[in-house]
PDB file of C-alpha atoms in Angstrom:
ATOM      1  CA  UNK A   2      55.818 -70.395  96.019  1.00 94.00           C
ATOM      2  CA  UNK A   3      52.259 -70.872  97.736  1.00 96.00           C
ATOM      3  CA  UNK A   4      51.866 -75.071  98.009  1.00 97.00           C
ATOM      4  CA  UNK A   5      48.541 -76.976  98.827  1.00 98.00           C
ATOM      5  CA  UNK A   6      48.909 -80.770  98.536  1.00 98.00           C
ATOM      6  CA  UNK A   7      45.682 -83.160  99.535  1.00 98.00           C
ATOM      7  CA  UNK A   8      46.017 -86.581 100.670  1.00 97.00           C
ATOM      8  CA  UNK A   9      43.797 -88.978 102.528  1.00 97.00           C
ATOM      9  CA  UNK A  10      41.157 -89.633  99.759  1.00 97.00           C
ATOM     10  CA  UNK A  11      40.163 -93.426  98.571  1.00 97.00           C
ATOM     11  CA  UNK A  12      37.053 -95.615  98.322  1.00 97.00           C
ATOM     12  CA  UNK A  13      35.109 -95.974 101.599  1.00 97.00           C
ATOM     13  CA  UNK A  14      31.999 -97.417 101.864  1.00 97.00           C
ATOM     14  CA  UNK A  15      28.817 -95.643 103.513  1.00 97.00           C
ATOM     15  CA  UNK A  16      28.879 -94.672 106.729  1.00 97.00           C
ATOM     16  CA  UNK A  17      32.314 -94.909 107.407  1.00 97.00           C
ATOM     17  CA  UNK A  18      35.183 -92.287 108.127  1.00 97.00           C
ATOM     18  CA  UNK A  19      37.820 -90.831 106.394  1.00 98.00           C
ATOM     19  CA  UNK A  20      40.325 -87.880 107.281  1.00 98.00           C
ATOM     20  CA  UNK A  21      41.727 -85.979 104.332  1.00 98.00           C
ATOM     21  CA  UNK A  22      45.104 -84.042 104.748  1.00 98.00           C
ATOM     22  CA  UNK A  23      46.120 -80.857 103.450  1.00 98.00           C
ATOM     23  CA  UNK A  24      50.113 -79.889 103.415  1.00 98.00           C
ATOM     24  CA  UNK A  25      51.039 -76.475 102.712  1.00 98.00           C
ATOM     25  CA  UNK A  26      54.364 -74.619 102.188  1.00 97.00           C
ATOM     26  CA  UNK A  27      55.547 -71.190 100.777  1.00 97.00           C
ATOM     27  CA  UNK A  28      53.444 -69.048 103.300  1.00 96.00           C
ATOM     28  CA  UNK A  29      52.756 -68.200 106.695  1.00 95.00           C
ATOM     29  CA  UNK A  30      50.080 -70.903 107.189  1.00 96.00           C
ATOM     30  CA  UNK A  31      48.945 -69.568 110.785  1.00 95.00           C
ATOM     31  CA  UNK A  32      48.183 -66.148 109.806  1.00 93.00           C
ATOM     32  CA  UNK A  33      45.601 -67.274 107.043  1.00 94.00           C
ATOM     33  CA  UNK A  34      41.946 -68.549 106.978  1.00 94.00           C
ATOM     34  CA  UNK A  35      41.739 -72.086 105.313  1.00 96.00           C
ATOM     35  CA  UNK A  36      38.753 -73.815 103.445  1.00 96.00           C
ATOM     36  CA  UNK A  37      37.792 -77.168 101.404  1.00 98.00           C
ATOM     37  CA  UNK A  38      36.356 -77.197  98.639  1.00 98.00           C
ATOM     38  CA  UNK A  39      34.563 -79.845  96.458  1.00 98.00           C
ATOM     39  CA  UNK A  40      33.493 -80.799  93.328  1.00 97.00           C
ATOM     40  CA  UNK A  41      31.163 -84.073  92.742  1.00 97.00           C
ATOM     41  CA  UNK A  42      31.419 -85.916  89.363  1.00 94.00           C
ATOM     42  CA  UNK A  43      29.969 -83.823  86.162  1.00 92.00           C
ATOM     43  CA  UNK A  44      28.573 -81.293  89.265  1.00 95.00           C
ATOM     44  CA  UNK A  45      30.083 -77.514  90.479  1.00 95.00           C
ATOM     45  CA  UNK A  46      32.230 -76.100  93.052  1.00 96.00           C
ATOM     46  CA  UNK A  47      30.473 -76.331  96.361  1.00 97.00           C
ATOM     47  CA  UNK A  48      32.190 -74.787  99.452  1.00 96.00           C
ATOM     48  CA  UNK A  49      32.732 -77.481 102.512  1.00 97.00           C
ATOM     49  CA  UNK A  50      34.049 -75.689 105.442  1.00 96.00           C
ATOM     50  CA  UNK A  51      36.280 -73.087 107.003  1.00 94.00           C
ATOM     51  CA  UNK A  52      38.585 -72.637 109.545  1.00 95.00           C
ATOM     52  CA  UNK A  53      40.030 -69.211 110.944  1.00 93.00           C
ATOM     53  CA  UNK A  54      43.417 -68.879 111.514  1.00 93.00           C
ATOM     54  CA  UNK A  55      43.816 -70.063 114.942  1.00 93.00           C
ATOM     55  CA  UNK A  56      41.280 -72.522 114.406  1.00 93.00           C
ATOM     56  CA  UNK A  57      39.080 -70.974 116.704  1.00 93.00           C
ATOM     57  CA  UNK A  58      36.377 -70.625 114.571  1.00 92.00           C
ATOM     58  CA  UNK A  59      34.660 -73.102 112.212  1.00 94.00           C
ATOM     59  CA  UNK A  60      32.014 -72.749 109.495  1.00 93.00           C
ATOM     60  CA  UNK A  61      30.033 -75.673 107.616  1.00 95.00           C
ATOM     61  CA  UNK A  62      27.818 -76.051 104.663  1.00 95.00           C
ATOM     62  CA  UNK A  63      24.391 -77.142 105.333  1.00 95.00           C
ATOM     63  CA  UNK A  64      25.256 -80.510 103.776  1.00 96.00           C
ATOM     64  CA  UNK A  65      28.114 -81.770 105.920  1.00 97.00           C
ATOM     65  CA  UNK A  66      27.654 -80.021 109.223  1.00 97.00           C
ATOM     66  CA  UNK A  67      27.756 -82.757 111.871  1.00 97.00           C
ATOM     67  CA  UNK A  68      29.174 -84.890 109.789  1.00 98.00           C
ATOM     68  CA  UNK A  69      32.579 -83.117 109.012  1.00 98.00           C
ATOM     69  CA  UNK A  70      34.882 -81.470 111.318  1.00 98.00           C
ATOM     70  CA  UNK A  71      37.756 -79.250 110.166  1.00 98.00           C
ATOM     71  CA  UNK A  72      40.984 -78.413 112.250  1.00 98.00           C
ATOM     72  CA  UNK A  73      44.042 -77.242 111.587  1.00 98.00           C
ATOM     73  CA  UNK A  74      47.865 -77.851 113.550  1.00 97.00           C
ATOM     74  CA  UNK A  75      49.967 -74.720 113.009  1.00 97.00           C
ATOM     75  CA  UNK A  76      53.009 -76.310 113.778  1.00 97.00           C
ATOM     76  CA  UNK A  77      52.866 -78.294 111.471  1.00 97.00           C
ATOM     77  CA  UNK A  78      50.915 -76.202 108.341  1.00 97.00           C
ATOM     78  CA  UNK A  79      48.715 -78.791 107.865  1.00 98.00           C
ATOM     79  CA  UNK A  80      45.154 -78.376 107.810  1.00 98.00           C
ATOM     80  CA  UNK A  81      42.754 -81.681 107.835  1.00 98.00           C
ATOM     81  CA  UNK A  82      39.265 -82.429 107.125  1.00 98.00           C
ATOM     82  CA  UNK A  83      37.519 -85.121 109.509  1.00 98.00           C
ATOM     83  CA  UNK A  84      34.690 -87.112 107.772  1.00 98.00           C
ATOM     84  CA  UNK A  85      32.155 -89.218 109.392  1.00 98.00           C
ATOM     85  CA  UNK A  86      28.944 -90.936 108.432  1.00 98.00           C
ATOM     86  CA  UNK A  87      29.815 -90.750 104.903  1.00 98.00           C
ATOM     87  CA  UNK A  88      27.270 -90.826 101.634  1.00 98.00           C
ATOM     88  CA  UNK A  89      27.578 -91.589  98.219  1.00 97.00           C
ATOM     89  CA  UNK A  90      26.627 -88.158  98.060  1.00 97.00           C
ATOM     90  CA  UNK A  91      30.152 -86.794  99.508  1.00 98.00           C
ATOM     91  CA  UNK A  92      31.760 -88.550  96.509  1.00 98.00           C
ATOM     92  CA  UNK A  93      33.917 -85.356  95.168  1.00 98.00           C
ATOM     93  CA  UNK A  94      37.263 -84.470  94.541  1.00 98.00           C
ATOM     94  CA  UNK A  95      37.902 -82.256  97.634  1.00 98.00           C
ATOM     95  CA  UNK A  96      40.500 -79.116  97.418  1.00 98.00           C
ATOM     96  CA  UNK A  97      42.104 -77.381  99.974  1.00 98.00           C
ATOM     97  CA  UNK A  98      42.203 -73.481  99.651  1.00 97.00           C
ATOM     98  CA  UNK A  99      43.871 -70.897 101.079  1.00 96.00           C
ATOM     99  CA  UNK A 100      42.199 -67.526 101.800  1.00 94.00           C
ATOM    100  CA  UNK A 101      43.494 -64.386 100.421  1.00 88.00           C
ATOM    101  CA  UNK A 102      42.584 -62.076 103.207  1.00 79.00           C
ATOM    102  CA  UNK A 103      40.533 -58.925 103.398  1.00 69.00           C
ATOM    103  CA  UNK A 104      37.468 -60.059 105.188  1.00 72.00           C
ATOM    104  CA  UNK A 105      34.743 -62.836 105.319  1.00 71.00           C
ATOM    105  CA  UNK A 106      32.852 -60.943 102.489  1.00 74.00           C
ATOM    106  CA  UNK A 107      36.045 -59.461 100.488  1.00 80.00           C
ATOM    107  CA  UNK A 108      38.206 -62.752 100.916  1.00 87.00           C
ATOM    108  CA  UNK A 109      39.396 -64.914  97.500  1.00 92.00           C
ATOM    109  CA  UNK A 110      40.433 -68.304  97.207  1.00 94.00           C
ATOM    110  CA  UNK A 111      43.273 -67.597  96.228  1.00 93.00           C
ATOM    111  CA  UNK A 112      45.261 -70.662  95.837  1.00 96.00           C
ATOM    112  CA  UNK A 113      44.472 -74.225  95.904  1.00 97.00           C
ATOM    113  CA  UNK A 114      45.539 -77.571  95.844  1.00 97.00           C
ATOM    114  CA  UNK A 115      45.430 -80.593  93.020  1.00 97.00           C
ATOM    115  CA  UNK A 116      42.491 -82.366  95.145  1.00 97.00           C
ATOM    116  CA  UNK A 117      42.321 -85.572  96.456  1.00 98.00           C
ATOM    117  CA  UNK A 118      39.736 -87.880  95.427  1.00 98.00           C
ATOM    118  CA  UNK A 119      37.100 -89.333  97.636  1.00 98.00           C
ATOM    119  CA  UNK A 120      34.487 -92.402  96.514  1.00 98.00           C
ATOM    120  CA  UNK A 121      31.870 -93.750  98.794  1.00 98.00           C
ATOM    121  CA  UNK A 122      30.451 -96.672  97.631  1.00 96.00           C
ATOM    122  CA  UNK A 123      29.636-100.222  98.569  1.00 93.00           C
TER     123      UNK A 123
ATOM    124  CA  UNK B   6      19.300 -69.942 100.921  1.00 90.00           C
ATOM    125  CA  UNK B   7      21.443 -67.639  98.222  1.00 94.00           C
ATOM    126  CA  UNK B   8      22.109 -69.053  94.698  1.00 96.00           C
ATOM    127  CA  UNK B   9      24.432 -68.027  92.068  1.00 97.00           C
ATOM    128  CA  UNK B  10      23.052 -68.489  88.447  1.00 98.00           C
ATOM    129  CA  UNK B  11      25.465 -68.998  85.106  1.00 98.00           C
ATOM    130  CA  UNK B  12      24.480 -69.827  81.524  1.00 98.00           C
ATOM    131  CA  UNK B  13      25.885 -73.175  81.111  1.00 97.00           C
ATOM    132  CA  UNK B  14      27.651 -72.689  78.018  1.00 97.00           C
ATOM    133  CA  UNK B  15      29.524 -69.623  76.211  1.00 97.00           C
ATOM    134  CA  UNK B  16      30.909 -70.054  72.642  1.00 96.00           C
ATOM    135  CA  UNK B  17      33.583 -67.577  71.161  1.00 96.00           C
ATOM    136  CA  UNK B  18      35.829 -67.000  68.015  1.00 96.00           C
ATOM    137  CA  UNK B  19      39.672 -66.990  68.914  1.00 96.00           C
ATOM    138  CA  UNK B  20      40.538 -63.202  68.830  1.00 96.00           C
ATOM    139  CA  UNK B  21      36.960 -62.653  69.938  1.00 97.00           C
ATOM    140  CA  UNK B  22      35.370 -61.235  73.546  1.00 97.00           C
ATOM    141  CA  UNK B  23      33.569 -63.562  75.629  1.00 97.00           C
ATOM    142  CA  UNK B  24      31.061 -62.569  78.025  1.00 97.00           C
ATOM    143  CA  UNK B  25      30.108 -64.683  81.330  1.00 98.00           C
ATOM    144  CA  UNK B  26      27.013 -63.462  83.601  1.00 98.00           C
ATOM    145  CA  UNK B  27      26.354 -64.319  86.903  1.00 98.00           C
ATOM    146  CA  UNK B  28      22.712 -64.189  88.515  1.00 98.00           C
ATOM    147  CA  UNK B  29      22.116 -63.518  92.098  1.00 97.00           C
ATOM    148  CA  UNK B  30      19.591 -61.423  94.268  1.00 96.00           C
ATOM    149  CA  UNK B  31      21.651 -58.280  94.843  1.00 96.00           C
ATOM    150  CA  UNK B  32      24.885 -59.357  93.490  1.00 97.00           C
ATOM    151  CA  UNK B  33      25.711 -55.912  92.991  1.00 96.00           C
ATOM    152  CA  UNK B  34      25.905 -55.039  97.149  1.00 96.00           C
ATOM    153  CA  UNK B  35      28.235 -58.233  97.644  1.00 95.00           C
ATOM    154  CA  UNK B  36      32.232 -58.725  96.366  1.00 95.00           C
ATOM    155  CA  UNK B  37      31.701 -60.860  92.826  1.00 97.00           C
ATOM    156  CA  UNK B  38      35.002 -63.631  92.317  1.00 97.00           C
ATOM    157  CA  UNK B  39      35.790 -65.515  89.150  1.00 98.00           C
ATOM    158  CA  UNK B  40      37.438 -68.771  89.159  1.00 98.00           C
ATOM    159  CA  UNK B  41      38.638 -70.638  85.856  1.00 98.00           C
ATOM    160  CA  UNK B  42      39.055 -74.634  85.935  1.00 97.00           C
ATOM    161  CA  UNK B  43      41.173 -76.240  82.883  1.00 96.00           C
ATOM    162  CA  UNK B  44      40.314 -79.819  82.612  1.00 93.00           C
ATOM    163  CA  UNK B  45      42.301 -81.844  84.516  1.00 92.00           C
ATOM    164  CA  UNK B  46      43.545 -78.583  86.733  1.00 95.00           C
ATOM    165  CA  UNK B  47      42.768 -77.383  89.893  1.00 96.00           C
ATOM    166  CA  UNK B  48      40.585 -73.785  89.650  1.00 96.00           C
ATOM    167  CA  UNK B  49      42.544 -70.663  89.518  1.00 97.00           C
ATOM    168  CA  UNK B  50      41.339 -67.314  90.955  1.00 97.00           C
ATOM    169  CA  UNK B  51      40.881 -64.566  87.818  1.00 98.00           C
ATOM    170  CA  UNK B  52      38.987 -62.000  89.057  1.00 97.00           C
ATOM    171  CA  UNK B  53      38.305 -60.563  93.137  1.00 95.00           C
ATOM    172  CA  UNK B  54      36.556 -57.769  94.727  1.00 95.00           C
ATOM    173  CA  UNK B  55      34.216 -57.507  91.373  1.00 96.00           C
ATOM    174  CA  UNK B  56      36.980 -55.888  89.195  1.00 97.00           C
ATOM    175  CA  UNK B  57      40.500 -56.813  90.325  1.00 96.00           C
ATOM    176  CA  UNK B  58      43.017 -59.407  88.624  1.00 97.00           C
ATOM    177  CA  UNK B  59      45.742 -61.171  90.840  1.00 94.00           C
ATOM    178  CA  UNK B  60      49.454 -61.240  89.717  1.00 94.00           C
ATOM    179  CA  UNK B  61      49.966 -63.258  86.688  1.00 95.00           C
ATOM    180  CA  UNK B  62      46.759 -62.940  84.927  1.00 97.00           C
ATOM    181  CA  UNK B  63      45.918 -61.740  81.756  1.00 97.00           C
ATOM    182  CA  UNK B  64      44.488 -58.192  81.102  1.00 97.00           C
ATOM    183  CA  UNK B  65      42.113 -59.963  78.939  1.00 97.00           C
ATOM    184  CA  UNK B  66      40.178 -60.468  81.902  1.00 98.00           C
ATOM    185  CA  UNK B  67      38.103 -58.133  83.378  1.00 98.00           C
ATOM    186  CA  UNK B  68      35.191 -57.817  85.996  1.00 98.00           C
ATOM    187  CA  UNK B  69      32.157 -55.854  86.589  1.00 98.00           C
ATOM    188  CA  UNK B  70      29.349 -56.268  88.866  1.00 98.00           C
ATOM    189  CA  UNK B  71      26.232 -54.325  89.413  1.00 97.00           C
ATOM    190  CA  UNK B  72      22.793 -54.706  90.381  1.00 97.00           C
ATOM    191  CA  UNK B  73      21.602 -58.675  90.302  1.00 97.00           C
ATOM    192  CA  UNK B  74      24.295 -59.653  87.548  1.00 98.00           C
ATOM    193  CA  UNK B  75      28.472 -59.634  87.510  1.00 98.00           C
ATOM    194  CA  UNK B  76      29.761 -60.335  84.198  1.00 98.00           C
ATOM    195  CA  UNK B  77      33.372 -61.444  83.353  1.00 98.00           C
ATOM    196  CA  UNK B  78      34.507 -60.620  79.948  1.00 98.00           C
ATOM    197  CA  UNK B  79      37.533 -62.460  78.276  1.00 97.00           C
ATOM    198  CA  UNK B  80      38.622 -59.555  74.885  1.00 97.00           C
ATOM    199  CA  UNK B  81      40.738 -60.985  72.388  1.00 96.00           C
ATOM    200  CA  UNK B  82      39.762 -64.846  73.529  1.00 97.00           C
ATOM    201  CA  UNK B  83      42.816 -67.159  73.136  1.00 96.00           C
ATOM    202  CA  UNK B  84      42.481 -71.286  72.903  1.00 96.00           C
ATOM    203  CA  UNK B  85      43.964 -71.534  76.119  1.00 96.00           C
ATOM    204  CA  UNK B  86      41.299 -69.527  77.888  1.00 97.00           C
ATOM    205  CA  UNK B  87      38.893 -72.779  77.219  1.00 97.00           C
ATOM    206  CA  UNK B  88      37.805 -74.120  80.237  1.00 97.00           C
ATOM    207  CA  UNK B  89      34.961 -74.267  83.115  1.00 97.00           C
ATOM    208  CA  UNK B  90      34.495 -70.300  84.903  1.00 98.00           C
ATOM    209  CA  UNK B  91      32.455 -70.241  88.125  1.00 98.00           C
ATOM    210  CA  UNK B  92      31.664 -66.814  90.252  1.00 98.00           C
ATOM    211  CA  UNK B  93      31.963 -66.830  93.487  1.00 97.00           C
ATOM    212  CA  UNK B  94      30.388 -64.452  96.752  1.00 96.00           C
ATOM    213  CA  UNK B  95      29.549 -64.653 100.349  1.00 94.00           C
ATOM    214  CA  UNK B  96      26.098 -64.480 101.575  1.00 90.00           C
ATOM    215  CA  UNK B  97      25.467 -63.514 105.331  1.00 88.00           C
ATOM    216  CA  UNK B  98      23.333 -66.572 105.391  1.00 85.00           C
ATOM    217  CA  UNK B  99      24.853 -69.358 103.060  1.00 83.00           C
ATOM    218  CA  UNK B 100      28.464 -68.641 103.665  1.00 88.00           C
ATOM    219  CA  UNK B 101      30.408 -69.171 101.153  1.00 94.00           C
ATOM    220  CA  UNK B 102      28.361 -69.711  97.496  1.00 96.00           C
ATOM    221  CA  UNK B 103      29.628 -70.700  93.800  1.00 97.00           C
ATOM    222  CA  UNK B 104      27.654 -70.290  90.989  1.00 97.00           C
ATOM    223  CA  UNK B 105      25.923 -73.291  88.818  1.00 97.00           C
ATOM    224  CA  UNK B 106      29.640 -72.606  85.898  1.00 97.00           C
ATOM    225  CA  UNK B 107      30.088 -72.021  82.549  1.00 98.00           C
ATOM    226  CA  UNK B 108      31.631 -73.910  80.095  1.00 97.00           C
ATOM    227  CA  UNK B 109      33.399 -71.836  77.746  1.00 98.00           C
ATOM    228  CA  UNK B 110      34.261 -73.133  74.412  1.00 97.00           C
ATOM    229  CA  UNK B 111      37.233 -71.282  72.285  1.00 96.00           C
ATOM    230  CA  UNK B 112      35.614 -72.106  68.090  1.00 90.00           C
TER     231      UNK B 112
END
């Protein structure tokens, strides 16, 4: 079955880096889109970034983009999220998620992953 | 940029149908997604393409979506459908957009 497993998350202080990981399993990672998720403390689900299959092409929200880089290694099925310049803002528990296919418009996230947790404060 | 709007809270009787709206400019023209998040849990997909359930859940569940507002409707509630629901589209502009969630609470 379809596995997503974060790592990488901890307490880092502001303006510092941190690189979350994202294993997968049960699929054929390098045919599929990828994206991260988050979700702040008491807030919603707000979309991160995405990454196409090849890693080729990369999207950002508004609130990370320069900030965050995502990537991907195929031969390995791991996909990553690269953080920089961190804020308390970023504080979230950050999912992986696997796209469903179909289309930018028509495309689900289909499955995700337990999250891994990421605090930035002094 | 495009927003997604949600009641914040929806209270049901077990055996009961539940009702969840979802606001946006449009909504209709765009693919509507439902996503359900048990506390503690990671979110699980529910509804795609406006109308369509994945493998595994419920018939209970069902989607519609036309003109500014998708709805997803829960018939015959059970406790274990408690949780947080969030919809879910793509917007030419802001990418990738949840709404604000609803808290649904099984009475």
């Amino acid at each position: 079955q379809v596995q997503l497993v974060e790592s990488g998350g901890g307490v880092v202080q502001p303006g510092r880096s941190l690189r979350l990981s994202c294993a997968t399993s049960g699929f054929t990672f390098s045919t599929y889109t990828m994206h991260w998720v988050r979700q702040a403390p008491g807030k919603g689900l707000e979309w991160v970034a995405v990454i196409s299959s090849d890693g080729s092409r990369k999207y950002y929200a508004d609130s990370v983009r320069g900030r965050f880089t995502v990537s991907r290694d195929n031969s390995r099925d791991t996909l990553y999220l690269q953080m920089n310049s961190l804020r308390p803002e970023d504080t979230a528990l950050y999912y992986c998620a696997k796209a469903g296919g179909g289309g930018v418009a028509a495309d689900p996230f289909d499955y995700w992953g337990q999250g891994t947790l990421v605090t930035v404060s002094s | 940029s495009y927003e997604l709007t949600q009641p914040p809270s929806v209270s049901v009787s077990p055996g009961q149908t539940a009702s969840i709206t979802c606001s946006g400019d449009k909504l209709g023209d765009k693919y509507a997604f439902w996503y359900q998040r048990k506390a503690g849990q990671s979110p699980v997909l529910v509804i795609y393409q406006d109308t369509k359930r994945p493998s595994g859940i419920p018939e209970r569940f069902s989607g519609s979506n036309s003109g500014n507002t998708a709805t997803l409707t829960i018939s015959g509630t059970q406790a274990m459908d408690e949780a947080d629901y969030y919809c879910q589209a793509w917007d030419s502009g802001t990418a990738y957009v949840f709404g604000t969630g609803t808290k649904v609470t099984v009475l």
